[in-house]
Amino acid sequence: MNIDISGKRAIVCGSTQGIGKAIAIELASLGANITLFARDSASMKKVLALLDTSKDQQHESIAADFRFPDQVKEVISEYITKTPEVHILVNNSGGPAPGLAIDADPNDLLNAFSQHLICNHHIVQAVVPLMKRISYGRIINVISTSVRTPIPALGVSNTTRGAVASWAKTLSE
């Protein structure tokens, strides 16, 4: 399959390791301009060096800690004032610590919802108006297979990921 997304701007969250890093590298290889969005500026600098620029892509990074939704909102709000177009958004961030749901501190649930659902919502609210203006946009939410079947000993993650899946379906209506 020949996919060319040259000229498209993609924001990839959680892009310094794992799935997020792999997605950023792949989208760049397909011609996209990448904006890495994670908390560790030093790690983002290393990933930026790995991104394909053979189609004259311009890659950049923005930093915020997804444990602090207000920081994410501030950073993405500032970013979109300087960026005329966003075509692709990949919502992705690491999961909560393992453990049984019954043993979870209620604050662990609140923190996980903030990190995954609230941060995703802030970012979507910021980029969707740009996508609507250009009549083009793709939002990809990296969640978990636990949306279909809970994974043992990942109680907080299972709960949060299910909520993100439901939120995404609701937004798409």
Tab-separated table of C-alpha atoms in Angstrom:
chain	number	residue	atom	x	y	z
A	1	MET	CA	0.000	0.000	0.000
A	2	ASN	CA	1.331	3.420	-0.930
A	3	ILE	CA	0.267	6.043	1.598
A	4	ASP	CA	1.462	9.606	1.148
A	5	ILE	CA	0.541	12.187	3.764
A	6	SER	CA	3.073	14.771	2.651
A	7	GLY	CA	2.273	18.228	3.915
A	8	LYS	CA	-0.019	17.016	6.678
A	9	ARG	CA	0.705	18.146	10.258
A	10	ALA	CA	0.411	15.393	12.897
A	11	ILE	CA	0.549	15.907	16.651
A	12	VAL	CA	1.685	12.708	18.363
A	13	CYS	CA	1.271	12.550	22.138
A	14	GLY	CA	3.469	10.357	24.311
A	15	SER	CA	5.973	10.302	21.467
A	16	THR	CA	9.276	9.688	23.246
A	17	GLN	CA	8.971	5.920	23.591
A	18	GLY	CA	6.878	2.876	22.769
A	19	ILE	CA	3.815	3.148	20.553
A	20	GLY	CA	3.898	6.946	20.382
A	21	LYS	CA	7.498	7.024	19.189
A	22	ALA	CA	6.800	4.309	16.602
A	23	ILE	CA	3.762	6.212	15.310
A	24	ALA	CA	5.747	9.453	15.003
A	25	ILE	CA	8.514	7.686	13.077
A	26	GLU	CA	6.029	5.975	10.749
A	27	LEU	CA	3.978	9.110	10.046
A	28	ALA	CA	7.185	11.003	9.246
A	29	SER	CA	8.237	8.221	6.855
A	30	LEU	CA	4.906	8.751	5.078
A	31	GLY	CA	5.685	12.448	4.621
A	32	ALA	CA	3.925	14.100	7.561
A	33	ASN	CA	5.262	17.044	9.524
A	34	ILE	CA	5.393	15.841	13.119
A	35	THR	CA	4.822	17.695	16.357
A	36	LEU	CA	5.990	15.552	19.249
A	37	PHE	CA	4.000	16.192	22.435
A	38	ALA	CA	5.405	14.743	25.647
A	39	ARG	CA	6.932	15.873	28.932
A	40	ASP	CA	10.629	15.135	28.400
A	41	SER	CA	12.265	17.711	26.111
A	42	ALA	CA	15.603	15.872	26.058
A	43	SER	CA	13.945	12.640	24.902
A	44	MET	CA	11.926	14.519	22.287
A	45	LYS	CA	15.152	15.991	20.904
A	46	LYS	CA	16.474	12.437	20.391
A	47	VAL	CA	13.262	11.342	18.650
A	48	LEU	CA	13.275	14.444	16.423
A	49	ALA	CA	16.690	13.323	15.144
A	50	LEU	CA	15.156	9.979	14.075
A	51	LEU	CA	12.315	11.454	12.018
A	52	ASP	CA	12.454	11.280	8.227
A	53	THR	CA	12.901	14.643	6.497
A	54	SER	CA	13.294	13.354	2.920
A	55	LYS	CA	10.128	15.178	1.816
A	56	ASP	CA	11.244	18.482	3.372
A	57	GLN	CA	9.181	17.924	6.505
A	58	GLN	CA	9.468	20.344	9.383
A	59	HIS	CA	9.302	18.567	12.733
A	60	GLU	CA	8.970	20.182	16.140
A	61	SER	CA	8.085	19.411	19.726
A	62	ILE	CA	6.021	20.844	22.543
A	63	ALA	CA	6.351	19.834	26.169
A	64	ALA	CA	3.796	19.349	28.922
A	65	ASP	CA	3.282	16.805	31.671
A	66	PHE	CA	0.000	14.950	31.199
A	67	ARG	CA	-0.296	14.554	34.966
A	68	PHE	CA	-1.227	18.249	34.930
A	69	PRO	CA	-4.196	18.844	32.589
A	70	ASP	CA	-4.070	22.634	32.990
A	71	GLN	CA	-0.472	22.585	31.737
A	72	VAL	CA	-1.497	20.484	28.733
A	73	LYS	CA	-4.354	22.895	27.988
A	74	GLU	CA	-2.052	25.910	28.208
A	75	VAL	CA	0.634	24.390	25.992
A	76	ILE	CA	-1.748	23.160	23.278
A	77	SER	CA	-3.674	26.447	23.320
A	78	GLU	CA	-0.454	28.397	22.795
A	79	TYR	CA	0.718	25.970	20.106
A	80	ILE	CA	-2.387	26.295	17.948
A	81	THR	CA	-2.085	30.084	17.903
A	82	LYS	CA	1.165	29.560	15.954
A	83	THR	CA	0.052	26.643	13.786
A	84	PRO	CA	-2.372	27.230	10.916
A	85	GLU	CA	-3.258	23.564	10.384
A	86	VAL	CA	-3.420	20.291	12.255
A	87	HIS	CA	-4.542	17.318	10.187
A	88	ILE	CA	-3.854	14.359	12.474
A	89	LEU	CA	-3.930	13.987	16.245
A	90	VAL	CA	-2.695	10.868	17.991
A	91	ASN	CA	-3.779	10.808	21.644
A	92	ASN	CA	-1.483	8.483	23.551
A	93	SER	CA	0.078	8.387	27.009
A	94	GLY	CA	1.410	5.833	29.450
A	95	GLY	CA	-0.871	3.918	31.725
A	96	PRO	CA	-1.471	3.974	35.456
A	97	ALA	CA	0.356	1.627	37.814
A	98	PRO	CA	-0.878	-1.962	37.911
A	99	GLY	CA	-3.112	-3.206	40.682
A	100	LEU	CA	-6.572	-4.513	41.419
A	101	ALA	CA	-9.470	-2.086	41.022
A	102	ILE	CA	-10.715	-2.850	44.539
A	103	ASP	CA	-7.356	-1.839	46.021
A	104	ALA	CA	-7.059	1.424	44.071
A	105	ASP	CA	-7.033	4.671	45.959
A	106	PRO	CA	-9.817	6.892	44.567
A	107	ASN	CA	-7.142	9.491	43.809
A	108	ASP	CA	-5.493	6.985	41.469
A	109	LEU	CA	-8.730	6.900	39.483
A	110	LEU	CA	-8.986	10.696	39.445
A	111	ASN	CA	-5.379	11.044	38.332
A	112	ALA	CA	-5.814	8.457	35.563
A	113	PHE	CA	-8.980	10.141	34.297
A	114	SER	CA	-7.183	13.497	34.310
A	115	GLN	CA	-4.156	12.135	32.476
A	116	HIS	CA	-6.087	10.263	29.806
A	117	LEU	CA	-9.585	11.631	29.409
A	118	ILE	CA	-9.250	15.273	30.471
A	119	CYS	CA	-5.942	15.854	28.661
A	120	ASN	CA	-7.296	14.220	25.503
A	121	HIS	CA	-10.359	16.445	25.748
A	122	HIS	CA	-8.292	19.625	26.106
A	123	ILE	CA	-6.242	18.710	23.038
A	124	VAL	CA	-9.269	17.752	20.948
A	125	GLN	CA	-11.042	20.987	21.864
A	126	ALA	CA	-7.975	22.902	20.694
A	127	VAL	CA	-7.387	21.138	17.355
A	128	VAL	CA	-10.890	20.336	16.113
A	129	PRO	CA	-11.644	23.959	15.123
A	130	LEU	CA	-8.508	23.885	12.927
A	131	MET	CA	-9.599	20.581	11.419
A	132	LYS	CA	-13.095	21.916	10.731
A	133	ARG	CA	-11.676	25.046	9.091
A	134	ILE	CA	-9.707	22.943	6.581
A	135	SER	CA	-12.449	20.281	6.273
A	136	TYR	CA	-9.976	17.555	7.154
A	137	GLY	CA	-8.972	15.806	10.329
A	138	ARG	CA	-8.156	12.450	11.822
A	139	ILE	CA	-8.096	11.727	15.560
A	140	ILE	CA	-6.548	8.463	16.687
A	141	ASN	CA	-6.899	7.451	20.331
A	142	VAL	CA	-4.401	4.808	21.412
A	143	ILE	CA	-6.237	3.011	24.186
A	144	SER	CA	-5.852	-0.685	25.072
A	145	THR	CA	-7.216	-4.108	24.337
A	146	SER	CA	-8.696	-3.872	27.835
A	147	VAL	CA	-11.593	-1.969	26.263
A	148	ARG	CA	-12.885	-5.344	25.024
A	149	THR	CA	-11.730	-7.580	27.861
A	150	PRO	CA	-10.291	-6.259	31.145
A	151	ILE	CA	-6.676	-7.183	31.738
A	152	PRO	CA	-6.059	-8.807	35.135
A	153	ALA	CA	-4.410	-6.545	37.709
A	154	LEU	CA	-4.854	-3.376	35.623
A	155	GLY	CA	-7.994	-2.137	37.370
A	156	VAL	CA	-7.436	1.612	37.083
A	157	SER	CA	-6.177	1.354	33.512
A	158	ASN	CA	-9.084	-0.875	32.416
A	159	THR	CA	-11.558	1.607	33.880
A	160	THR	CA	-9.926	4.671	32.364
A	161	ARG	CA	-9.358	3.168	28.918
A	162	GLY	CA	-12.999	2.152	28.701
A	163	ALA	CA	-14.031	5.709	29.514
A	164	VAL	CA	-11.729	7.097	26.814
A	165	ALA	CA	-13.215	4.686	24.261
A	166	SER	CA	-16.751	5.734	25.172
A	167	TRP	CA	-15.771	9.425	25.039
A	168	ALA	CA	-14.251	8.968	21.572
A	169	LYS	CA	-17.365	7.201	20.273
A	170	THR	CA	-19.549	9.941	21.723
A	171	LEU	CA	-17.459	12.682	20.077
A	172	SER	CA	-17.707	10.987	16.697
A	173	GLU	CA	-21.502	11.219	16.575
